[in-house]
mmCIF file of C-alpha atoms in Angstrom:
data_model
loop_
_atom_site.group_PDB
_atom_site.id
_atom_site.type_symbol
_atom_site.label_atom_id
_atom_site.label_comp_id
_atom_site.label_asym_id
_atom_site.label_seq_id
_atom_site.Cartn_x
_atom_site.Cartn_y
_atom_site.Cartn_z
ATOM 1 C CA MET A 20 -20.906 -29.059 -9.595
ATOM 2 C CA GLY A 21 -19.919 -28.291 -6.052
ATOM 3 C CA LYS A 22 -19.169 -24.935 -4.511
ATOM 4 C CA PHE A 23 -15.659 -24.101 -3.357
ATOM 5 C CA GLU A 24 -14.153 -21.407 -1.216
ATOM 6 C CA LEU A 25 -11.338 -19.941 -3.341
ATOM 7 C CA ILE A 26 -8.621 -17.370 -2.689
ATOM 8 C CA ALA A 27 -7.068 -15.076 -5.327
ATOM 9 C CA THR A 28 -3.770 -13.878 -3.890
ATOM 10 C CA SER A 29 -2.238 -10.607 -4.972
ATOM 11 C CA ALA A 30 0.566 -8.206 -4.093
ATOM 12 C CA PHE A 31 -0.147 -5.802 -1.218
ATOM 13 C CA GLY A 32 -1.846 -2.691 -2.508
ATOM 14 C CA ILE A 33 -3.735 -4.146 -5.443
ATOM 15 C CA GLU A 34 -6.268 -6.369 -3.661
ATOM 16 C CA ALA A 35 -9.124 -3.985 -4.582
ATOM 17 C CA VAL A 36 -8.069 -4.186 -8.251
ATOM 18 C CA THR A 37 -8.182 -7.995 -8.116
ATOM 19 C CA ALA A 38 -11.589 -7.831 -6.360
ATOM 20 C CA ARG A 39 -12.851 -5.599 -9.172
ATOM 21 C CA GLU A 40 -11.664 -8.159 -11.749
ATOM 22 C CA LEU A 41 -13.489 -10.937 -9.897
ATOM 23 C CA LYS A 42 -16.713 -8.912 -9.820
ATOM 24 C CA LYS A 43 -16.392 -8.335 -13.557
ATOM 25 C CA LEU A 44 -16.163 -12.079 -14.005
ATOM 26 C CA GLY A 45 -19.378 -12.498 -11.941
ATOM 27 C CA TYR A 46 -17.897 -13.540 -8.582
ATOM 28 C CA THR A 47 -19.442 -10.933 -6.320
ATOM 29 C CA GLU A 48 -19.582 -12.907 -3.087
ATOM 30 C CA GLN A 49 -16.112 -11.992 -1.776
ATOM 31 C CA ARG A 50 -14.013 -10.832 1.131
ATOM 32 C CA VAL A 51 -11.004 -8.546 0.653
ATOM 33 C CA GLU A 52 -8.071 -8.836 3.001
ATOM 34 C CA ASN A 53 -4.368 -8.050 2.958
ATOM 35 C CA GLY A 54 -2.826 -9.865 0.017
ATOM 36 C CA ARG A 55 -5.895 -11.886 -0.925
ATOM 37 C CA VAL A 56 -9.521 -11.883 -2.019
ATOM 38 C CA THR A 57 -11.675 -14.820 -0.858
ATOM 39 C CA PHE A 58 -14.618 -15.750 -3.062
ATOM 40 C CA THR A 59 -16.900 -18.660 -3.844
ATOM 41 C CA GLY A 60 -17.283 -20.561 -7.056
ATOM 42 C CA ASP A 61 -17.604 -23.986 -8.732
ATOM 43 C CA GLU A 62 -15.233 -25.912 -10.975
ATOM 44 C CA THR A 63 -15.777 -23.448 -13.792
ATOM 45 C CA ALA A 64 -14.696 -20.622 -11.505
ATOM 46 C CA ILE A 65 -11.308 -22.308 -11.008
ATOM 47 C CA CYS A 66 -10.849 -22.440 -14.767
ATOM 48 C CA ARG A 67 -12.118 -18.952 -15.602
ATOM 49 C CA THR A 68 -10.237 -17.115 -12.848
ATOM 50 C CA ASN A 69 -6.947 -18.790 -13.735
ATOM 51 C CA LEU A 70 -7.452 -17.871 -17.403
ATOM 52 C CA TRP A 71 -8.727 -14.306 -16.867
ATOM 53 C CA LEU A 72 -7.274 -12.731 -13.733
ATOM 54 C CA ARG A 73 -4.645 -10.184 -14.764
ATOM 55 C CA THR A 74 -3.516 -8.926 -11.352
ATOM 56 C CA ALA A 75 -3.751 -12.044 -9.121
ATOM 57 C CA ASP A 76 -0.665 -14.126 -8.246
ATOM 58 C CA ARG A 77 -2.469 -17.445 -7.775
ATOM 59 C CA VAL A 78 -5.886 -19.029 -7.302
ATOM 60 C CA LEU A 79 -5.986 -21.261 -4.208
ATOM 61 C CA LEU A 80 -8.595 -23.801 -3.144
ATOM 62 C CA LYS A 81 -9.294 -23.275 0.538
ATOM 63 C CA MET A 82 -9.445 -26.583 2.448
ATOM 64 C CA GLY A 83 -9.939 -25.209 5.978
ATOM 65 C CA GLU A 84 -9.112 -22.636 8.601
ATOM 66 C CA PHE A 85 -8.760 -23.099 12.376
ATOM 67 C CA LYS A 86 -6.751 -21.972 15.386
ATOM 68 C CA ALA A 87 -3.784 -24.102 16.475
ATOM 69 C CA THR A 88 -1.165 -23.427 19.153
ATOM 70 C CA SER A 89 0.285 -26.954 19.380
ATOM 71 C CA PHE A 90 1.450 -29.508 16.808
ATOM 72 C CA GLU A 91 -1.155 -31.926 18.107
ATOM 73 C CA GLU A 92 -3.926 -29.440 17.300
ATOM 74 C CA LEU A 93 -2.387 -28.755 13.904
ATOM 75 C CA PHE A 94 -2.195 -32.494 13.132
ATOM 76 C CA GLU A 95 -5.672 -33.460 14.271
ATOM 77 C CA GLN A 96 -7.500 -30.567 12.631
ATOM 78 C CA THR A 97 -5.572 -30.984 9.374
ATOM 79 C CA LYS A 98 -6.387 -34.715 9.300
ATOM 80 C CA ALA A 99 -10.069 -33.952 9.827
ATOM 81 C CA LEU A 100 -10.278 -32.034 6.517
ATOM 82 C CA PRO A 101 -11.591 -33.749 3.320
ATOM 83 C CA TRP A 102 -8.248 -34.245 1.561
ATOM 84 C CA ASP A 103 -9.360 -37.553 0.150
ATOM 85 C CA GLU A 104 -12.191 -35.833 -1.764
ATOM 86 C CA ILE A 105 -9.612 -33.714 -3.639
ATOM 87 C CA ILE A 106 -6.354 -35.691 -3.828
ATOM 88 C CA PRO A 107 -6.190 -38.931 -5.791
ATOM 89 C CA VAL A 108 -4.082 -41.930 -4.781
ATOM 90 C CA ASP A 109 -1.213 -41.195 -7.229
ATOM 91 C CA ALA A 110 -1.081 -37.390 -6.621
ATOM 92 C CA GLU A 111 2.081 -35.432 -5.906
ATOM 93 C CA PHE A 112 1.303 -33.273 -2.871
ATOM 94 C CA PRO A 113 4.274 -31.190 -1.643
ATOM 95 C CA VAL A 114 3.633 -28.952 1.340
ATOM 96 C CA GLU A 115 4.942 -25.393 1.572
ATOM 97 C CA GLY A 116 4.427 -23.025 4.514
ATOM 98 C CA LYS A 117 4.797 -19.676 6.230
ATOM 99 C CA SER A 118 4.224 -18.464 9.766
ATOM 100 C CA ILE A 119 3.750 -14.916 11.108
ATOM 101 C CA ASP A 120 3.219 -13.957 14.757
ATOM 102 C CA SER A 121 2.297 -17.538 15.732
ATOM 103 C CA LYS A 122 3.317 -19.939 18.476
ATOM 104 C CA LEU A 123 4.019 -22.558 15.846
ATOM 105 C CA PHE A 124 6.814 -20.567 14.282
ATOM 106 C CA SER A 125 8.960 -23.359 12.823
ATOM 107 C CA VAL A 126 7.825 -23.574 9.192
ATOM 108 C CA PRO A 127 9.647 -26.871 8.420
ATOM 109 C CA ASP A 128 7.983 -28.531 11.433
ATOM 110 C CA CYS A 129 4.525 -27.227 10.408
ATOM 111 C CA GLN A 130 5.080 -28.531 6.834
ATOM 112 C CA ALA A 131 6.077 -31.977 8.188
ATOM 113 C CA ILE A 132 3.029 -32.163 10.502
ATOM 114 C CA VAL A 133 0.624 -31.215 7.716
ATOM 115 C CA LYS A 134 2.191 -33.677 5.308
ATOM 116 C CA LYS A 135 1.891 -36.466 7.882
ATOM 117 C CA ALA A 136 -1.762 -35.571 8.599
ATOM 118 C CA VAL A 137 -2.716 -35.569 4.927
ATOM 119 C CA VAL A 138 -0.937 -38.910 4.405
ATOM 120 C CA GLU A 139 -2.866 -40.433 7.357
ATOM 121 C CA LYS A 140 -6.156 -39.169 5.915
ATOM 122 C CA LEU A 141 -5.357 -40.616 2.482
ATOM 123 C CA LYS A 142 -4.338 -43.983 4.053
ATOM 124 C CA LEU A 143 -7.874 -44.345 5.416
ATOM 125 C CA ARG A 144 -9.351 -43.784 1.968
ATOM 126 C CA TYR A 145 -7.011 -45.710 -0.254
ATOM 127 C CA LYS A 146 -6.001 -48.534 2.165
ATOM 128 C CA CYS A 147 -2.296 -48.289 1.397
ATOM 129 C CA GLU A 148 0.819 -47.386 3.407
ATOM 130 C CA TRP A 149 2.924 -45.657 0.756
ATOM 131 C CA PHE A 150 2.109 -43.042 -1.895
ATOM 132 C CA GLN A 151 4.339 -42.902 -4.990
ATOM 133 C CA GLU A 152 3.362 -39.307 -5.866
ATOM 134 C CA THR A 153 3.837 -39.779 -9.580
ATOM 135 C CA GLY A 154 0.636 -38.090 -10.772
ATOM 136 C CA ALA A 155 -0.771 -34.592 -10.994
ATOM 137 C CA ARG A 156 0.502 -31.956 -8.559
ATOM 138 C CA TYR A 157 -1.617 -30.665 -5.672
ATOM 139 C CA ARG A 158 0.663 -28.151 -3.937
ATOM 140 C CA ILE A 159 -0.537 -27.659 -0.340
ATOM 141 C CA GLU A 160 0.211 -24.498 1.607
ATOM 142 C CA VAL A 161 -0.006 -24.177 5.376
ATOM 143 C CA ALA A 162 -0.143 -20.492 6.368
ATOM 144 C CA LEU A 163 -0.190 -19.385 10.000
ATOM 145 C CA LEU A 164 -1.098 -15.837 11.033
ATOM 146 C CA LYS A 165 -1.527 -15.030 14.719
ATOM 147 C CA ASP A 166 -2.131 -18.741 15.465
ATOM 148 C CA VAL A 167 -4.842 -19.083 12.783
ATOM 149 C CA VAL A 168 -4.003 -21.786 10.270
ATOM 150 C CA THR A 169 -5.227 -21.582 6.674
ATOM 151 C CA LEU A 170 -4.760 -24.657 4.493
ATOM 152 C CA THR A 171 -5.011 -24.381 0.736
ATOM 153 C CA VAL A 172 -4.270 -26.257 -2.456
ATOM 154 C CA ASP A 173 -2.769 -24.255 -5.357
ATOM 155 C CA THR A 174 -4.856 -24.562 -8.554
ATOM 156 C CA SER A 175 -2.508 -22.410 -10.663
ATOM 157 C CA GLY A 176 0.953 -24.046 -10.553
ATOM 158 C CA ALA A 177 3.395 -21.405 -11.798
ATOM 159 C CA GLY A 178 2.448 -17.896 -10.696
ATOM 160 C CA LEU A 179 -0.176 -16.217 -12.857
ATOM 161 C CA HIS A 180 2.308 -13.521 -13.864
ATOM 162 C CA LYS A 181 3.851 -16.200 -16.088
ATOM 163 C CA ARG A 182 1.681 -15.683 -19.156
ATOM 164 C CA GLY A 183 3.865 -17.737 -21.431
ATOM 165 C CA TYR A 184 5.135 -14.998 -23.747
ATOM 166 C CA ARG A 185 8.105 -13.693 -21.752
ATOM 167 C CA LYS A 186 10.717 -16.363 -22.366
ATOM 168 C CA LEU A 187 13.593 -13.881 -22.213
ATOM 169 C CA VAL A 188 13.997 -11.316 -19.445
ATOM 170 C CA GLY A 189 16.011 -8.087 -19.383
ATOM 171 C CA GLY A 190 17.308 -6.230 -16.370
ATOM 172 C CA ALA A 191 14.910 -5.296 -13.505
ATOM 173 C CA PRO A 192 11.780 -6.800 -15.092
ATOM 174 C CA LEU A 193 8.338 -5.581 -14.101
ATOM 175 C CA LYS A 194 5.941 -8.391 -13.237
ATOM 176 C CA GLU A 195 3.039 -8.715 -15.640
ATOM 177 C CA THR A 196 0.544 -8.676 -12.776
ATOM 178 C CA LEU A 197 1.918 -5.351 -11.496
ATOM 179 C CA ALA A 198 1.927 -3.861 -15.000
ATOM 180 C CA CYS A 199 -1.732 -4.777 -15.331
ATOM 181 C CA ALA A 200 -2.545 -3.292 -11.948
ATOM 182 C CA MET A 201 -0.926 -0.018 -13.045
ATOM 183 C CA LEU A 202 -3.019 -0.040 -16.229
ATOM 184 C CA LEU A 203 -6.261 -0.818 -14.436
ATOM 185 C CA ILE A 204 -5.659 1.758 -11.711
ATOM 186 C CA SER A 205 -5.126 4.399 -14.398
ATOM 187 C CA HIS A 206 -8.474 3.490 -16.040
ATOM 188 C CA TRP A 207 -6.733 3.548 -19.441
ATOM 189 C CA ASN A 208 -9.084 2.351 -22.120
ATOM 190 C CA LYS A 209 -8.682 1.076 -25.653
ATOM 191 C CA ASP A 210 -9.735 4.383 -27.225
ATOM 192 C CA ARG A 211 -6.844 6.381 -25.727
ATOM 193 C CA VAL A 212 -3.228 6.494 -26.786
ATOM 194 C CA LEU A 213 -0.801 4.863 -24.402
ATOM 195 C CA LEU A 214 2.919 5.437 -24.159
ATOM 196 C CA ASP A 215 5.598 3.819 -22.024
ATOM 197 C CA PRO A 216 8.883 5.706 -22.603
ATOM 198 C CA PHE A 217 10.830 3.194 -20.444
ATOM 199 C CA CYS A 218 9.262 0.053 -21.800
ATOM 200 C CA GLY A 219 12.288 -2.235 -21.377
ATOM 201 C CA SER A 220 11.271 -5.755 -22.473
ATOM 202 C CA GLY A 221 7.750 -4.501 -23.250
ATOM 203 C CA THR A 222 5.597 -5.628 -20.335
ATOM 204 C CA ILE A 223 3.334 -2.568 -19.948
ATOM 205 C CA PRO A 224 2.555 -2.135 -23.727
ATOM 206 C CA ILE A 225 2.034 -5.895 -24.232
ATOM 207 C CA GLU A 226 -0.315 -6.176 -21.236
ATOM 208 C CA ALA A 227 -2.196 -3.149 -22.488
ATOM 209 C CA ALA A 228 -2.598 -4.817 -25.889
ATOM 210 C CA LEU A 229 -3.923 -7.981 -24.218
ATOM 211 C CA ILE A 230 -6.503 -5.870 -22.401
ATOM 212 C CA GLY A 231 -7.361 -3.879 -25.516
ATOM 213 C CA LYS A 232 -7.954 -7.067 -27.545
ATOM 214 C CA ASN A 233 -9.731 -8.745 -24.629
ATOM 215 C CA ILE A 234 -7.247 -11.641 -24.682
ATOM 216 C CA ALA A 235 -7.318 -13.763 -21.531
ATOM 217 C CA PRO A 236 -3.755 -13.585 -20.116
ATOM 218 C CA GLY A 237 -3.715 -17.289 -19.218
ATOM 219 C CA LEU A 238 -4.489 -18.599 -22.714
ATOM 220 C CA GLY A 239 -0.844 -19.318 -23.555
ATOM 221 C CA ARG A 240 -0.062 -21.523 -20.572
ATOM 222 C CA GLU A 241 -1.129 -24.553 -18.511
ATOM 223 C CA PHE A 242 -2.322 -24.864 -14.924
ATOM 224 C CA ASP A 243 -1.817 -27.581 -12.319
ATOM 225 C CA SER A 244 -5.597 -28.025 -11.884
ATOM 226 C CA GLU A 245 -6.042 -28.909 -15.549
ATOM 227 C CA LYS A 246 -4.844 -32.402 -14.534
ATOM 228 C CA TRP A 247 -7.122 -32.694 -11.498
ATOM 229 C CA GLY A 248 -9.810 -35.310 -11.488
ATOM 230 C CA ILE A 249 -12.355 -33.036 -9.784
ATOM 231 C CA ILE A 250 -12.475 -30.758 -12.880
ATOM 232 C CA PRO A 251 -13.683 -32.544 -16.014
ATOM 233 C CA GLY A 252 -11.712 -31.795 -19.185
ATOM 234 C CA GLU A 253 -14.841 -30.397 -20.881
ATOM 235 C CA VAL A 254 -15.096 -27.694 -18.197
ATOM 236 C CA TRP A 255 -11.606 -26.449 -19.094
ATOM 237 C CA ASP A 256 -12.521 -26.726 -22.796
ATOM 238 C CA ARG A 257 -15.597 -24.557 -22.343
ATOM 239 C CA ALA A 258 -13.646 -21.948 -20.396
ATOM 240 C CA ARG A 259 -10.976 -21.768 -23.058
ATOM 241 C CA ASP A 260 -13.619 -21.622 -25.831
ATOM 242 C CA GLU A 261 -15.249 -18.714 -24.053
ATOM 243 C CA ALA A 262 -11.912 -16.911 -23.919
ATOM 244 C CA TYR A 263 -11.277 -17.470 -27.623
ATOM 245 C CA ASP A 264 -14.810 -16.441 -28.587
ATOM 246 C CA THR A 265 -14.583 -13.081 -26.781
ATOM 247 C CA MET A 266 -11.234 -11.968 -28.250
ATOM 248 C CA VAL A 267 -11.325 -8.876 -30.481
ATOM 249 C CA GLU A 268 -8.418 -9.398 -32.813
ATOM 250 C CA ASP A 269 -9.178 -6.652 -35.353
ATOM 251 C CA ARG A 270 -9.443 -3.812 -32.798
ATOM 252 C CA GLU A 271 -7.231 -0.822 -33.708
ATOM 253 C CA LEU A 272 -5.066 0.166 -30.755
ATOM 254 C CA ARG A 273 -2.514 2.951 -30.368
ATOM 255 C CA ILE A 274 -0.037 1.589 -27.881
ATOM 256 C CA HIS A 275 3.536 2.778 -27.986
ATOM 257 C CA GLY A 276 6.630 1.629 -26.188
ATOM 258 C CA SER A 277 10.119 3.128 -26.394
ATOM 259 C CA ASP A 278 13.429 2.784 -24.656
ATOM 260 C CA ILE A 279 16.942 4.051 -25.193
ATOM 261 C CA ASP A 280 18.326 0.446 -24.987
ATOM 262 C CA GLU A 281 18.225 -1.335 -28.345
ATOM 263 C CA GLU A 282 18.734 -4.744 -26.771
ATOM 264 C CA ALA A 283 15.679 -4.177 -24.562
ATOM 265 C CA MET A 284 13.683 -3.146 -27.642
ATOM 266 C CA SER A 285 14.688 -6.381 -29.378
ATOM 267 C CA LEU A 286 13.361 -8.309 -26.364
ATOM 268 C CA ALA A 287 10.129 -6.245 -26.422
ATOM 269 C CA ARG A 288 9.544 -7.054 -30.072
ATOM 270 C CA TYR A 289 10.166 -10.765 -29.461
ATOM 271 C CA HIS A 290 7.750 -10.770 -26.518
ATOM 272 C CA ALA A 291 5.059 -8.885 -28.433
ATOM 273 C CA LYS A 292 5.230 -11.456 -31.212
ATOM 274 C CA LYS A 293 5.074 -14.356 -28.701
ATOM 275 C CA ALA A 294 2.020 -12.735 -27.110
ATOM 276 C CA GLY A 295 0.351 -12.347 -30.498
ATOM 277 C CA VAL A 296 0.003 -8.574 -30.235
ATOM 278 C CA GLU A 297 2.893 -7.325 -32.446
ATOM 279 C CA ASP A 298 0.315 -5.665 -34.730
ATOM 280 C CA ALA A 299 -1.107 -3.639 -31.830
ATOM 281 C CA VAL A 300 2.117 -2.347 -30.257
ATOM 282 C CA HIS A 301 4.466 0.154 -31.872
ATOM 283 C CA LEU A 302 7.965 -0.225 -30.435
ATOM 284 C CA GLN A 303 10.978 1.935 -31.228
ATOM 285 C CA ARG A 304 14.349 2.882 -29.778
ATOM 286 C CA LEU A 305 14.031 6.453 -28.608
ATOM 287 C CA PRO A 306 15.542 8.525 -25.819
ATOM 288 C CA MET A 307 12.943 9.757 -23.361
ATOM 289 C CA SER A 308 14.084 13.391 -24.076
ATOM 290 C CA ASP A 309 12.885 12.982 -27.692
ATOM 291 C CA ILE A 310 9.316 12.015 -26.849
ATOM 292 C CA SER A 311 6.615 14.274 -28.261
ATOM 293 C CA SER A 312 3.066 14.021 -29.564
ATOM 294 C CA ARG A 313 0.940 15.758 -32.131
ATOM 295 C CA TYR A 314 -2.352 15.031 -30.468
ATOM 296 C CA LYS A 315 -4.022 15.197 -27.061
ATOM 297 C CA TYR A 316 -5.412 13.200 -24.172
ATOM 298 C CA GLY A 317 -2.930 10.371 -24.177
ATOM 299 C CA ILE A 318 -1.660 8.508 -21.134
ATOM 300 C CA ILE A 319 1.892 7.768 -20.056
ATOM 301 C CA ILE A 320 2.368 4.750 -17.795
ATOM 302 C CA CYS A 321 5.974 3.889 -16.932
ATOM 303 C CA ASN A 322 8.452 2.272 -14.618
ATOM 304 C CA PRO A 323 11.625 4.431 -14.845
ATOM 305 C CA PRO A 324 14.909 3.579 -13.123
ATOM 306 C CA TYR A 325 14.755 4.053 -9.335
ATOM 307 C CA GLY A 326 18.375 4.752 -8.525
ATOM 308 C CA GLU A 327 18.544 1.891 -5.999
ATOM 309 C CA ARG A 328 22.001 0.791 -7.173
ATOM 310 C CA LEU A 329 25.199 2.383 -5.958
ATOM 311 C CA GLY A 330 26.359 5.225 -8.176
ATOM 312 C CA GLU A 331 22.977 5.694 -9.985
ATOM 313 C CA LYS A 332 21.515 8.355 -7.740
ATOM 314 C CA GLU A 333 22.748 11.474 -9.579
ATOM 315 C CA GLN A 334 21.889 9.980 -12.970
ATOM 316 C CA VAL A 335 18.346 9.133 -11.874
ATOM 317 C CA GLU A 336 17.792 12.537 -10.315
ATOM 318 C CA LYS A 337 18.809 14.133 -13.593
ATOM 319 C CA LEU A 338 16.436 11.775 -15.432
ATOM 320 C CA TYR A 339 13.480 12.718 -13.163
ATOM 321 C CA ARG A 340 14.104 16.441 -13.756
ATOM 322 C CA GLU A 341 14.210 15.806 -17.478
ATOM 323 C CA MET A 342 10.971 13.825 -17.300
ATOM 324 C CA GLY A 343 9.286 16.811 -15.640
ATOM 325 C CA THR A 344 10.377 19.076 -18.492
ATOM 326 C CA VAL A 345 9.385 16.626 -21.300
ATOM 327 C CA PHE A 346 6.076 15.489 -19.827
ATOM 328 C CA LYS A 347 5.054 19.076 -19.142
ATOM 329 C CA LYS A 348 4.994 19.715 -22.876
ATOM 330 C CA LEU A 349 2.240 17.077 -23.222
ATOM 331 C CA GLU A 350 -0.240 19.496 -21.655
ATOM 332 C CA SER A 351 -3.426 17.438 -21.985
ATOM 333 C CA TRP A 352 -1.868 14.068 -21.096
ATOM 334 C CA SER A 353 -2.076 12.079 -17.872
ATOM 335 C CA TYR A 354 0.977 10.454 -16.335
ATOM 336 C CA TYR A 355 1.261 7.404 -14.073
ATOM 337 C CA ILE A 356 4.789 6.713 -12.731
ATOM 338 C CA ILE A 357 5.971 4.052 -10.275
ATOM 339 C CA THR A 358 9.201 4.465 -8.340
ATOM 340 C CA SER A 359 10.694 3.795 -4.921
ATOM 341 C CA ASN A 360 12.472 7.191 -4.966
ATOM 342 C CA LEU A 361 11.049 9.321 -2.174
ATOM 343 C CA GLU A 362 12.200 12.593 -3.821
ATOM 344 C CA PHE A 363 10.406 11.940 -7.079
ATOM 345 C CA GLU A 364 7.793 14.733 -6.841
ATOM 346 C CA LYS A 365 10.400 17.273 -5.908
ATOM 347 C CA LEU A 366 12.681 16.270 -8.790
ATOM 348 C CA PHE A 367 9.809 15.939 -11.282
ATOM 349 C CA GLY A 368 8.733 19.434 -10.369
ATOM 350 C CA LYS A 369 5.079 18.754 -9.608
ATOM 351 C CA LYS A 370 3.083 17.189 -6.782
ATOM 352 C CA ALA A 371 1.032 14.215 -7.825
ATOM 353 C CA ASP A 372 -2.755 14.410 -7.791
ATOM 354 C CA LYS A 373 -2.808 11.073 -6.089
ATOM 355 C CA LYS A 374 -0.351 8.506 -4.708
ATOM 356 C CA ARG A 375 -0.795 4.783 -4.087
ATOM 357 C CA LYS A 376 1.628 2.445 -2.321
ATOM 358 C CA LEU A 377 2.513 -0.599 -4.422
ATOM 359 C CA TYR A 378 5.160 -3.301 -4.168
ATOM 360 C CA ASN A 379 7.473 -3.975 -7.051
ATOM 361 C CA GLY A 380 8.710 -7.383 -5.854
ATOM 362 C CA LYS A 381 9.710 -6.720 -2.247
ATOM 363 C CA LEU A 382 10.437 -3.049 -2.897
ATOM 364 C CA LEU A 383 7.879 -0.545 -1.534
ATOM 365 C CA CYS A 384 7.091 2.035 -4.199
ATOM 366 C CA ASN A 385 4.720 4.943 -4.799
ATOM 367 C CA TYR A 386 2.501 5.050 -7.848
ATOM 368 C CA PHE A 387 2.399 8.774 -8.680
ATOM 369 C CA GLN A 388 -0.753 9.721 -10.603
ATOM 370 C CA TYR A 389 -1.102 12.997 -12.530
ATOM 371 C CA PHE A 390 -4.503 13.570 -14.054
ATOM 372 C CA GLY A 391 -4.848 15.476 -17.289
ATOM 373 C CA PRO A 392 -8.144 16.850 -18.585
ATOM 374 C CA PRO A 393 -10.624 14.247 -19.782
ATOM 375 C CA PRO A 394 -10.921 13.957 -23.553
ATOM 376 C CA PRO A 395 -14.017 15.296 -25.333
ATOM 377 C CA LYS A 396 -16.567 12.527 -25.381
ATOM 378 C CA PHE A 397 -16.641 12.141 -29.169
ATOM 379 C CA ALA A 398 -13.180 13.401 -30.047
ATOM 380 C CA GLU A 399 -11.262 11.310 -32.567
ATOM 381 C CA ASP A 400 -8.041 10.041 -31.109
ATOM 382 C CA LYS A 401 -5.383 10.128 -33.797
ATOM 383 C CA ASP A 402 -2.351 10.241 -31.554
ATOM 384 C CA LYS A 403 1.010 9.433 -33.000
ATOM 385 C CA ILE A 404 4.215 9.293 -31.016
ATOM 386 C CA ILE A 405 7.147 10.807 -32.840
ATOM 387 C CA GLY A 406 10.833 11.314 -32.067
#
């Protein structure tokens, strides 16, 4: 098996979380940059990272990196790369691109030049003038940043946030990858009670259950690189077998999700069933004001309304004040709340112990972290959320 340079892309602000996931999988040789973690691995690494990474957007195979300030340089250096070692004669190879602070700023032109260069390289190998592109997909990306060109091939296909369970989507959905980042940043673990009082279609509770049961998030979907000739089918089979063998299906978890919207709760129940975790997630329609708990040391992780829409500001401000009152009653609990509202701490009535900038889509948010006391080491956690 050969060694590849791979890139796990992620949203800004969670690169360190993705790097920690990669280290846990055994890929310690890495470089963390804005929006990506570069690491090395073989064919098995492509399979395992696509199956297991919870916070990454995609896993890319890096073909090359060089400086280019003219289309001629872009063409010649692209053509020099070993595309023929990766891409078969019948492959579909669309080219996508982006350019930031570079002399070659026209993305369509850069895409056309790269496509032409790859075609010319493949002509030399396969001795033909036309490629039908009817086979497996090898999506190429040309990314320019300050005149440095990075060329990659996408191993994932659809973004890794598409786990396969969320067929229906409610309003303002939270990406699965961001939900997992929020969980991993909080250091929630399977022994502690978790509550999301604004669970909507269920993303945070479901992702927590997947973590708690050690279910690889990519088990319910396919990846473009499963059809690639450079990765034998048995390598994918072994990676999937490993994922199935390490699942812990009988683990007792206390994960709760609630929302005032009954339609959202119906979606959440449907998604939990599709994800195979309906036995691990307790979902109920419940106003946030009715949340209470008999026991201690639980964790709230939530994505409340932000008040971005016209006419919602006063309603959201009232909600944040109410959250401060309700959450305060859970004296030994920790709270983790994401919102773009800059007045949150003032309205909530308490300054966060820690803040972290995260992006919910293109919206810059703060992840407000309030640390409760740690639970006694051997305390039994019998938490039950009641209304």
